[in-house]
Coordinates of C-alpha atoms (C1' of nucleotides) in Angstrom, one line a residue:
Chain A
X1 CA 67.8 115.7 116.2
X2 CA 65.1 113.0 116.2
X3 CA 65.1 113.1 112.3
X4 CA 65.3 109.8 110.2
X5 CA 68.8 109.2 110.5
X6 CA 68.8 105.6 109.4
X7 CA 67.6 107.0 106.1
X8 CA 71.6 107.7 105.8
X9 CA 72.7 104.2 106.2
X10 CA 73.7 102.3 103.2
X11 CA 73.1 98.3 104.0
X12 CA 72.7 95.9 101.5
X13 CA 68.8 97.0 101.8
X14 CA 67.9 100.3 103.3
X15 CA 66.7 99.7 107.0
X16 CA 62.5 99.5 107.5
X17 CA 60.8 102.2 108.9
X18 CA 60.2 100.0 111.9
X19 CA 63.9 99.1 112.5
X20 CA 64.8 103.0 112.3
X21 CA 62.2 103.6 114.9
X22 CA 63.6 101.4 116.9
X23 CA 67.3 102.6 116.7
X24 CA 66.0 105.9 117.3
X25 CA 64.5 105.1 120.9
X26 CA 68.1 103.3 122.0
X27 CA 70.7 105.6 120.5
X28 CA 72.7 108.4 121.6
X29 CA 73.6 111.1 119.2
X30 CA 77.2 112.5 119.7
X31 CA 79.4 115.2 118.2
X32 CA 83.1 115.3 117.9
X33 CA 85.5 117.8 116.4
X34 CA 87.8 117.8 113.6
X35 CA 91.1 116.0 114.9
X36 CA 89.5 114.1 117.6
X37 CA 90.4 110.5 118.1
X38 CA 87.2 108.8 117.4
X39 CA 89.0 105.4 118.7
X40 CA 92.4 103.8 119.2
X41 CA 94.3 101.7 121.4
X42 CA 94.2 103.9 124.5
X43 CA 90.3 104.5 123.6
X44 CA 88.8 101.4 123.1
X45 CA 85.2 101.8 122.9
X46 CA 82.3 99.8 124.4
X47 CA 79.7 100.8 121.8
X48 CA 78.8 100.3 118.2
X49 CA 79.6 103.2 116.1
X50 CA 77.4 104.8 113.3
X51 CA 78.6 108.0 111.1
X52 CA 75.8 110.2 110.4
X53 CA 77.8 112.9 109.2
X54 CA 81.5 113.8 108.6
X55 CA 84.1 111.2 107.8
X56 CA 86.7 109.5 109.7
X57 CA 89.9 108.2 108.7
X58 CA 91.1 104.8 109.8
X59 CA 94.7 104.5 110.2
X60 CA 97.4 102.2 111.6
X61 CA 100.8 103.4 112.6
X62 CA 104.2 101.6 113.5
X63 CA 106.4 102.2 116.1
X64 CA 109.2 103.9 114.1
X65 CA 106.5 106.7 113.7
X66 CA 105.4 106.1 109.8
X67 CA 101.6 105.8 109.3
X68 CA 99.1 104.4 106.7
X69 CA 95.6 104.8 106.3
X70 CA 93.6 101.8 106.0
X71 CA 90.3 103.4 104.6
X72 CA 87.7 106.1 105.6
X73 CA 84.1 106.0 107.2
X74 CA 82.0 107.9 105.5
X75 CA 78.6 109.4 106.3
X76 CA 76.0 106.6 106.2
X77 CA 78.6 103.7 107.1
X78 CA 79.3 102.0 110.2
X79 CA 82.9 101.3 111.9
X80 CA 83.1 97.6 112.6
X81 CA 86.7 97.8 113.4
X82 CA 85.6 98.9 116.9
X83 CA 83.6 95.9 117.4
X84 CA 86.5 93.7 116.3
X85 CA 88.5 95.5 118.6
X86 CA 86.2 95.1 121.5
X87 CA 86.1 91.1 120.9
X88 CA 89.6 90.6 120.3
X89 CA 92.1 90.6 123.1
X90 CA 95.1 91.3 120.8
X91 CA 96.9 94.2 120.8
X92 CA 96.3 96.2 117.6
X93 CA 97.2 99.7 117.0
X94 CA 94.7 101.1 114.7
X95 CA 92.9 104.7 115.2
X96 CA 90.2 106.5 114.1
X97 CA 90.4 110.3 113.8
X98 CA 87.7 112.4 112.6
X99 CA 88.6 114.5 109.4
X100 CA 85.9 116.8 109.6
X101 CA 83.1 117.8 112.7
X102 CA 81.4 114.5 112.9
X103 CA 77.9 113.5 114.2
X104 CA 77.6 110.3 114.8
X105 CA 75.0 107.6 116.5
X106 CA 76.3 105.3 119.2
X107 CA 74.6 102.3 120.0
X108 CA 75.6 100.5 123.3
X109 CA 76.4 97.1 123.2
X110 CA 73.3 95.6 124.7
X111 CA 71.2 97.6 122.4
X112 CA 73.1 96.5 119.4
X113 CA 72.9 92.8 120.1
X114 CA 69.1 93.0 120.6
X115 CA 68.7 94.7 117.2
X116 CA 70.9 92.3 115.7
X117 CA 69.1 89.4 117.0
X118 CA 65.4 91.1 116.0
X119 CA 65.9 92.8 113.0
X120 CA 66.9 91.1 109.8
X121 CA 67.4 94.5 107.6
X122 CA 69.8 95.7 110.7
X123 CA 71.8 92.3 110.6
X124 CA 72.2 92.6 107.0
X125 CA 73.5 96.1 107.5
X126 CA 76.0 94.6 110.0
X127 CA 77.4 91.9 107.9
X128 CA 77.8 94.4 104.8
X129 CA 79.6 96.7 106.9
X130 CA 81.8 93.9 108.2
X131 CA 82.1 92.5 104.2
X132 CA 83.0 96.2 103.1
X133 CA 86.1 96.7 105.2
X134 CA 87.4 93.0 104.9
X135 CA 87.5 93.7 101.3
X136 CA 89.0 97.2 101.6
X137 CA 91.7 95.8 104.0
X138 CA 92.5 93.2 101.2
X139 CA 92.8 96.1 98.8
X140 CA 95.2 98.0 101.1
X141 CA 97.6 94.5 101.2
X142 CA 97.4 94.2 97.7
X143 CA 98.7 98.1 97.1
X144 CA 101.4 97.8 100.1
X145 CA 102.7 94.5 99.2
X146 CA 102.7 94.8 95.0
X147 CA 101.8 98.4 94.2
X148 CA 104.2 100.7 92.6
X149 CA 104.9 104.6 94.6
X150 CA 104.3 106.5 91.7
X151 CA 100.9 104.5 90.6
X152 CA 99.7 104.5 94.3
X153 CA 100.5 108.1 94.9
X154 CA 98.8 109.2 91.3
X155 CA 95.6 106.9 92.3
X156 CA 95.4 109.3 96.0
X157 CA 96.1 112.3 94.4
X158 CA 93.2 111.8 92.0
X159 CA 91.0 110.4 95.0
X160 CA 91.8 112.9 97.4
X161 CA 91.2 115.6 94.9
X162 CA 87.9 114.7 93.4
X163 CA 86.4 117.0 91.1
X164 CA 88.7 120.1 92.3
X165 CA 91.5 121.0 90.7
X166 CA 94.0 121.1 93.8
X167 CA 94.5 119.8 97.4
X168 CA 95.9 120.8 100.0
X169 CA 98.5 118.2 101.5
X170 CA 101.6 118.2 102.6
X171 CA 104.2 115.7 101.4
X172 CA 104.0 114.2 105.1
X173 CA 100.3 113.7 104.8
X174 CA 100.3 112.0 101.6
X175 CA 103.3 109.4 103.0
X176 CA 101.1 108.9 105.9
X177 CA 98.4 107.8 103.5
X178 CA 100.4 105.3 101.6
X179 CA 102.3 104.2 104.5
X180 CA 105.8 105.7 103.4
X181 CA 108.3 108.4 104.1
X182 CA 108.3 111.8 103.3
X183 CA 111.1 111.8 101.3
X184 CA 109.8 109.0 98.7
X185 CA 106.8 111.2 98.3
X186 CA 108.7 114.0 97.6
X187 CA 110.7 112.4 95.2
X188 CA 107.7 110.9 93.1
X189 CA 106.2 114.5 93.2
X190 CA 109.0 116.2 91.8
X191 CA 108.9 113.4 89.4
X192 CA 105.3 114.4 88.4
X193 CA 106.2 117.8 88.4
X194 CA 109.0 117.4 85.8
X195 CA 106.4 115.6 83.6
X196 CA 104.3 118.3 84.1
X197 CA 101.4 116.5 85.3
X198 CA 101.1 118.5 88.7
X199 CA 102.1 121.9 90.2
X200 CA 103.5 122.4 93.6
X201 CA 103.1 125.2 96.4
X202 CA 104.0 125.1 99.8
X203 CA 101.2 122.7 101.1
X204 CA 99.0 122.4 97.7
X205 CA 99.2 120.1 94.8
X206 CA 97.5 121.5 91.4
X207 CA 96.8 118.3 89.4
X208 CA 97.2 120.1 85.7
X209 CA 96.9 116.9 83.8
X210 CA 94.7 114.6 85.2
X211 CA 94.4 112.4 82.2
X212 CA 98.1 111.5 82.5
X213 CA 97.6 110.8 86.1
X214 CA 94.5 108.4 85.4
X215 CA 96.6 106.6 83.0
X216 CA 99.5 106.4 85.5
X217 CA 97.3 105.2 88.2
X218 CA 95.9 102.6 86.0
X219 CA 99.1 101.1 84.8
X220 CA 101.5 98.5 86.2
Chain B
X1 CA 80.3 61.5 110.3
X2 CA 77.3 62.6 112.8
X3 CA 79.4 63.3 115.4
X4 CA 79.3 66.3 117.5
X5 CA 81.6 68.4 115.3
X6 CA 80.4 71.8 116.6
X7 CA 82.5 70.9 119.7
X8 CA 85.4 71.9 117.6
X9 CA 84.6 75.4 117.2
X10 CA 85.9 78.1 119.3
X11 CA 83.6 81.1 119.2
X12 CA 83.4 83.4 122.1
X13 CA 81.6 80.7 123.8
X14 CA 81.4 77.1 122.9
X15 CA 78.2 76.2 121.0
X16 CA 75.6 75.1 123.0
X17 CA 74.2 71.6 122.5
X18 CA 70.7 72.8 120.7
X19 CA 72.5 74.8 118.3
X20 CA 74.9 72.2 117.6
X21 CA 72.1 69.9 116.8
X22 CA 70.5 72.3 114.8
X23 CA 73.6 72.6 112.9
X24 CA 73.9 69.2 112.1
X25 CA 70.7 69.0 110.6
X26 CA 71.1 71.4 108.2
X27 CA 74.9 71.0 107.2
X28 CA 76.3 69.0 104.9
X29 CA 79.8 67.4 105.2
X30 CA 82.5 67.8 102.4
X31 CA 86.1 66.7 101.6
X32 CA 88.9 67.8 99.8
X33 CA 92.3 67.1 98.8
X34 CA 95.4 68.8 99.4
X35 CA 96.6 71.5 97.3
X36 CA 92.5 71.7 96.2
X37 CA 91.2 75.4 95.8
X38 CA 88.3 75.7 98.3
X39 CA 87.3 79.3 97.1
X40 CA 88.7 81.9 94.5
X41 CA 88.0 84.4 92.2
X42 CA 86.4 81.9 89.6
X43 CA 85.1 80.0 92.6
X44 CA 82.9 82.0 94.6
X45 CA 81.1 80.1 96.8
X46 CA 77.4 80.3 98.0
X47 CA 77.7 78.6 101.1
X48 CA 79.2 79.2 104.3
X49 CA 82.2 77.4 105.5
X50 CA 83.5 75.9 108.7
X51 CA 86.5 73.8 108.9
X52 CA 86.4 70.7 110.7
X53 CA 89.6 69.0 110.3
X54 CA 93.1 70.0 108.1
X55 CA 94.1 73.6 107.5
X56 CA 93.1 76.4 104.5
X57 CA 95.9 78.9 103.5
X58 CA 94.0 82.2 102.2
X59 CA 96.5 84.1 100.1
X60 CA 96.5 86.9 97.7
X61 CA 98.2 87.1 94.4
X62 CA 99.3 90.0 92.2
X63 CA 99.1 90.6 88.3
X64 CA 103.0 90.1 88.3
X65 CA 102.9 86.5 89.7
X66 CA 103.8 87.5 93.4
X67 CA 101.8 85.9 96.1
X68 CA 101.4 86.7 100.0
X69 CA 100.0 84.4 102.9
X70 CA 96.7 86.3 104.3
X71 CA 96.1 84.0 107.2
X72 CA 95.5 80.2 107.7
X73 CA 92.4 78.7 108.5
X74 CA 92.4 76.1 111.4
X75 CA 90.1 73.5 112.1
X76 CA 87.5 74.7 114.4
X77 CA 87.6 78.2 112.6
X78 CA 85.3 79.4 110.0
X79 CA 86.2 81.1 106.9
X80 CA 84.3 84.4 106.3
X81 CA 86.4 85.8 103.8
X82 CA 83.8 83.7 101.8
X83 CA 80.8 85.5 103.2
X84 CA 82.6 88.7 102.2
X85 CA 83.0 88.1 98.8
X86 CA 79.3 86.9 98.4
X87 CA 78.2 90.0 99.5
X88 CA 81.0 92.3 97.3
X89 CA 80.3 93.0 93.9
X90 CA 83.9 94.2 93.8
X91 CA 86.7 92.1 92.0
X92 CA 88.9 90.2 94.6
X93 CA 91.7 88.2 94.4
X94 CA 92.2 86.0 97.3
X95 CA 91.8 82.4 97.3
X96 CA 92.0 79.5 99.9
X97 CA 93.8 76.6 99.0
X98 CA 93.7 73.2 101.2
X99 CA 97.3 72.8 102.7
X100 CA 96.0 69.4 103.7
X101 CA 93.0 67.2 103.1
X102 CA 90.2 68.6 104.6
X103 CA 86.9 68.1 106.1
X104 CA 84.3 71.1 106.3
X105 CA 80.9 71.7 107.1
X106 CA 79.2 73.3 104.7
X107 CA 76.3 75.5 105.3
X108 CA 73.7 76.9 102.7
X109 CA 73.2 80.5 103.0
X110 CA 69.6 80.3 104.2
X111 CA 70.1 77.8 106.8
X112 CA 73.1 80.2 108.0
X113 CA 70.5 83.5 107.8
X114 CA 68.3 81.3 110.0
X115 CA 70.8 80.5 112.7
X116 CA 72.5 83.8 112.8
X117 CA 68.5 85.0 113.4
X118 CA 67.8 82.5 115.9
X119 CA 70.9 81.0 117.5
X120 CA 72.9 83.7 120.1
X121 CA 75.8 81.5 120.2
X122 CA 75.9 81.2 116.7
X123 CA 75.9 84.7 116.2
X124 CA 78.5 85.3 118.6
X125 CA 80.9 82.7 117.1
X126 CA 80.3 84.2 113.4
X127 CA 80.9 87.9 114.7
X128 CA 84.2 86.8 116.5
X129 CA 85.4 85.0 113.2
X130 CA 84.7 88.3 111.3
X131 CA 86.9 90.1 114.3
X132 CA 89.8 87.7 114.2
X133 CA 90.0 87.8 110.2
X134 CA 90.0 91.6 110.4
X135 CA 92.5 91.7 113.5
X136 CA 94.5 89.2 111.1
X137 CA 94.6 91.5 108.4
X138 CA 95.4 94.4 110.4
X139 CA 98.8 92.5 111.2
X140 CA 99.4 91.8 107.6
X141 CA 99.1 95.4 106.7
X142 CA 101.4 96.1 109.5
X143 CA 104.1 93.4 108.8
X144 CA 104.2 94.6 105.1
X145 CA 104.2 98.2 105.7
X146 CA 106.5 98.8 108.4
X147 CA 108.2 95.2 108.8
X148 CA 111.8 94.5 108.0
X149 CA 112.2 91.6 105.7
X150 CA 114.7 89.7 108.3
X151 CA 112.6 89.9 110.9
X152 CA 109.4 88.8 109.1
X153 CA 111.4 85.9 108.0
X154 CA 112.5 84.6 111.2
X155 CA 109.0 84.6 112.6
X156 CA 107.8 82.9 109.5
X157 CA 110.5 80.0 109.8
X158 CA 109.6 79.8 113.7
X159 CA 106.1 79.7 113.2
X160 CA 106.0 77.3 110.3
X161 CA 108.7 75.2 112.3
X162 CA 106.9 74.9 115.5
X163 CA 108.2 72.5 117.8
X164 CA 110.3 70.7 115.1
X165 CA 114.1 71.2 114.3
X166 CA 113.6 71.6 110.6
X167 CA 110.9 72.3 108.0
X168 CA 110.4 71.5 104.3
X169 CA 110.2 74.8 102.3
X170 CA 111.7 75.8 99.1
X171 CA 112.8 79.4 99.2
X172 CA 109.7 80.3 96.7
X173 CA 107.5 78.8 99.0
X174 CA 108.9 81.1 101.8
X175 CA 108.8 84.1 99.3
X176 CA 104.8 83.5 98.8
X177 CA 104.5 83.3 102.5
X178 CA 105.7 87.0 102.7
X179 CA 104.7 88.5 99.6
X180 CA 108.4 88.8 98.4
X181 CA 110.5 87.7 95.7
X182 CA 112.4 84.4 95.9
X183 CA 115.7 86.3 95.2
X184 CA 115.2 88.1 98.4
X185 CA 114.5 85.2 100.7
X186 CA 117.7 83.6 99.5
X187 CA 119.9 86.6 100.4
X188 CA 118.1 86.5 103.7
X189 CA 118.7 82.9 104.3
X190 CA 122.3 83.1 103.4
X191 CA 122.8 85.8 106.0
X192 CA 121.1 83.6 108.4
X193 CA 123.3 80.8 107.6
X194 CA 126.3 82.8 107.6
X195 CA 125.1 83.9 110.9
X196 CA 124.7 80.0 112.0
X197 CA 121.2 80.3 112.8
X198 CA 119.9 77.8 110.0
X199 CA 121.1 75.0 108.0
X200 CA 120.2 74.4 104.4
X201 CA 119.8 71.8 102.1
X202 CA 117.7 71.5 98.8
X203 CA 113.9 72.0 100.2
X204 CA 114.8 71.9 103.9
X205 CA 116.1 74.6 106.4
X206 CA 116.9 73.5 109.7
X207 CA 116.7 76.0 113.1
X208 CA 120.1 75.3 114.8
X209 CA 119.8 78.4 116.6
X210 CA 116.2 79.0 117.5
X211 CA 117.2 81.4 120.3
X212 CA 118.9 83.8 118.0
X213 CA 115.9 83.7 115.5
X214 CA 113.5 84.8 118.3
X215 CA 115.5 87.5 119.3
X216 CA 115.6 88.8 115.8
X217 CA 112.1 88.2 115.4
X218 CA 111.3 90.4 118.2
X219 CA 113.5 93.2 117.2
X220 CA 112.9 96.5 115.2
Chain C
dC1 C1' 123.7 57.6 83.1
dA2 C1' 121.5 61.1 80.1
dC3 C1' 118.1 64.3 80.4
dG4 C1' 115.0 67.2 81.9
dT5 C1' 112.7 69.7 85.8
dT6 C1' 113.1 72.4 90.0
dA7 C1' 115.5 74.5 93.6
dG8 C1' 119.0 77.6 94.3
dG9 C1' 122.9 81.4 93.3
dT10 C1' 124.7 85.5 91.6
dG11 C1' 125.6 89.9 89.7
dA12 C1' 123.7 94.4 88.2
dC13 C1' 120.5 97.6 88.2
dA14 C1' 115.9 100.1 89.8
dA15 C1' 112.6 101.2 93.4
dT16 C1' 112.2 102.4 97.9
dG17 C1' 113.5 103.2 102.8
dT18 C1' 116.5 106.0 106.1
dC19 C1' 119.2 109.9 107.8
dA20 C1' 121.5 113.9 108.0
dC21 C1' 121.3 118.1 106.7
dT22 C1' 119.9 122.3 104.3
dG23 C1' 117.0 126.0 102.7
dA24 C1' 112.5 128.4 101.8
dA25 C1' 107.9 129.9 102.9
dG26 C1' 105.0 131.3 106.0
dA27 C1' 103.6 132.8 110.8
dA28 C1' 104.4 135.5 114.7
dG29 C1' 106.1 138.9 117.6
dT30 C1' 108.5 143.4 117.9
Chain D
dA1 C1' 109.3 146.1 108.1
dC2 C1' 112.5 143.1 110.3
dT3 C1' 113.4 139.3 113.1
dT4 C1' 112.8 135.3 114.7
dC5 C1' 110.8 130.4 114.6
dT6 C1' 108.1 126.8 113.1
dT7 C1' 106.9 123.9 109.5
dC8 C1' 107.3 122.2 105.0
dA9 C1' 110.5 120.6 101.4
dG10 C1' 114.6 119.4 98.7
dT11 C1' 119.1 116.8 98.5
dG12 C1' 123.0 113.6 98.5
dA13 C1' 124.7 109.3 100.4
dC14 C1' 123.9 105.1 101.8
dA15 C1' 121.2 100.6 103.1
dT16 C1' 117.3 97.7 101.9
dT17 C1' 114.0 95.5 98.8
dG18 C1' 112.7 94.2 94.1
dT19 C1' 113.8 93.0 89.3
dC20 C1' 115.9 90.7 85.7
dA21 C1' 118.9 87.8 83.4
dC22 C1' 121.5 84.3 83.5
dC23 C1' 124.1 80.1 85.5
dT24 C1' 124.8 75.7 88.7
dA25 C1' 123.3 72.2 91.4
dA26 C1' 120.2 68.8 93.0
dC27 C1' 116.9 65.4 92.2
dG28 C1' 113.7 62.6 89.4
dT29 C1' 112.6 60.0 85.5
dG30 C1' 113.4 56.8 81.5

DNA sequence: CACGTTAGGTGACAATGTCACTGAAGAAGT
DNA sequence: ACTTCTTCAGTGACATTGTCACCTAACGTG
């Protein structure tokens, strides 16, 4: 895979050809299967990570076993949390898990340092990536601290479903998205069902009234 | 104030003299009073911010009027959230308020870009700052999503009190620290009082059994 | 000292989290 | 097909936290 993968990356500006070529020179391509842990407390990376294909879910989990999704790394984005983890001595409990088969570009730290030093476009890209994640986390804090469960769940359902009509997701998975307990998701979903906004079957949820969900997601 | 203020800054490495001198050349010193809004939604900065003296409290507030402290910027640290805000087109609702009189070094964006490009020590400092804030926010998410109120409040009381015996803080202020409601703080505090861990008077809380608080803060 | 302002207390109720348990749906083996 | 096992979902009881309305106490000011 020697193609121009850097075209995929969305920085504040597209990376110019010269930078791309330099990246291709020093980068290593890796593949991972769905479900693989890309990074985590027991798996601290010493390299920088740029996702070419697939999607990574970054989550945080509590001692008690609950879990919350912090954000997702999409194709074309980098995962700066790994850099943060490298620098931080503090313990953290975030992990990244491949949601699909992924292809990533791995840049060893020295190469990263050199590129950051020498290529402005690359630098901008990295700073933009950091900023995006900070903003993502602000949103998570806002949601968890101030948001209502029904609204948050409606948002997630819409986001996860996209243009489709239904998704396959267990109540437990949705609970892990939102950082709550399965029972809470069950309660809210059965309320949605009573109000005829969704239909449920084992492991599947069909959105039969997206409009109502959107109205709900935008309220409170 | 032409002193070597960069000595104050704690990066991964202390900034070497050459960098300091360059910084002093391009920087502007500003002062603000306690209570002043350093940055916020209505006050997006176009410069980088390095705190020399004082302390800034960075918080996020909800539509409904509740508020939560995200982290504090201490003397010697920079406030990267401002950079993130500059880059982000998204709406955010974080703000920074001076908790004391502050002195800060303001670096216009072009100067910042030049320094980042040319000085490795400065670059490291900035990356470390970003990483620290990311980790800070992870901690906030963990607290809010999974933490228990009594534990969180005990932690805050200990942190805010430091080596002293008591602090002056209203229940509302503590609620704003933790992103909860005043009534909740009142309830937990009266429980602490009943258990003789603290003593309360209007606007003041005395920690009479720090040990018990520490035990509580470390549990759950 | 009267008054207004702010801090704090209280009770009722709603929303969410926790626990223990039950039943239902699918998967796998015979 | 039938049994068995595992995973998923539903339920009721209770604890914690959030919300609302209202009250009382402490302080500051004229």
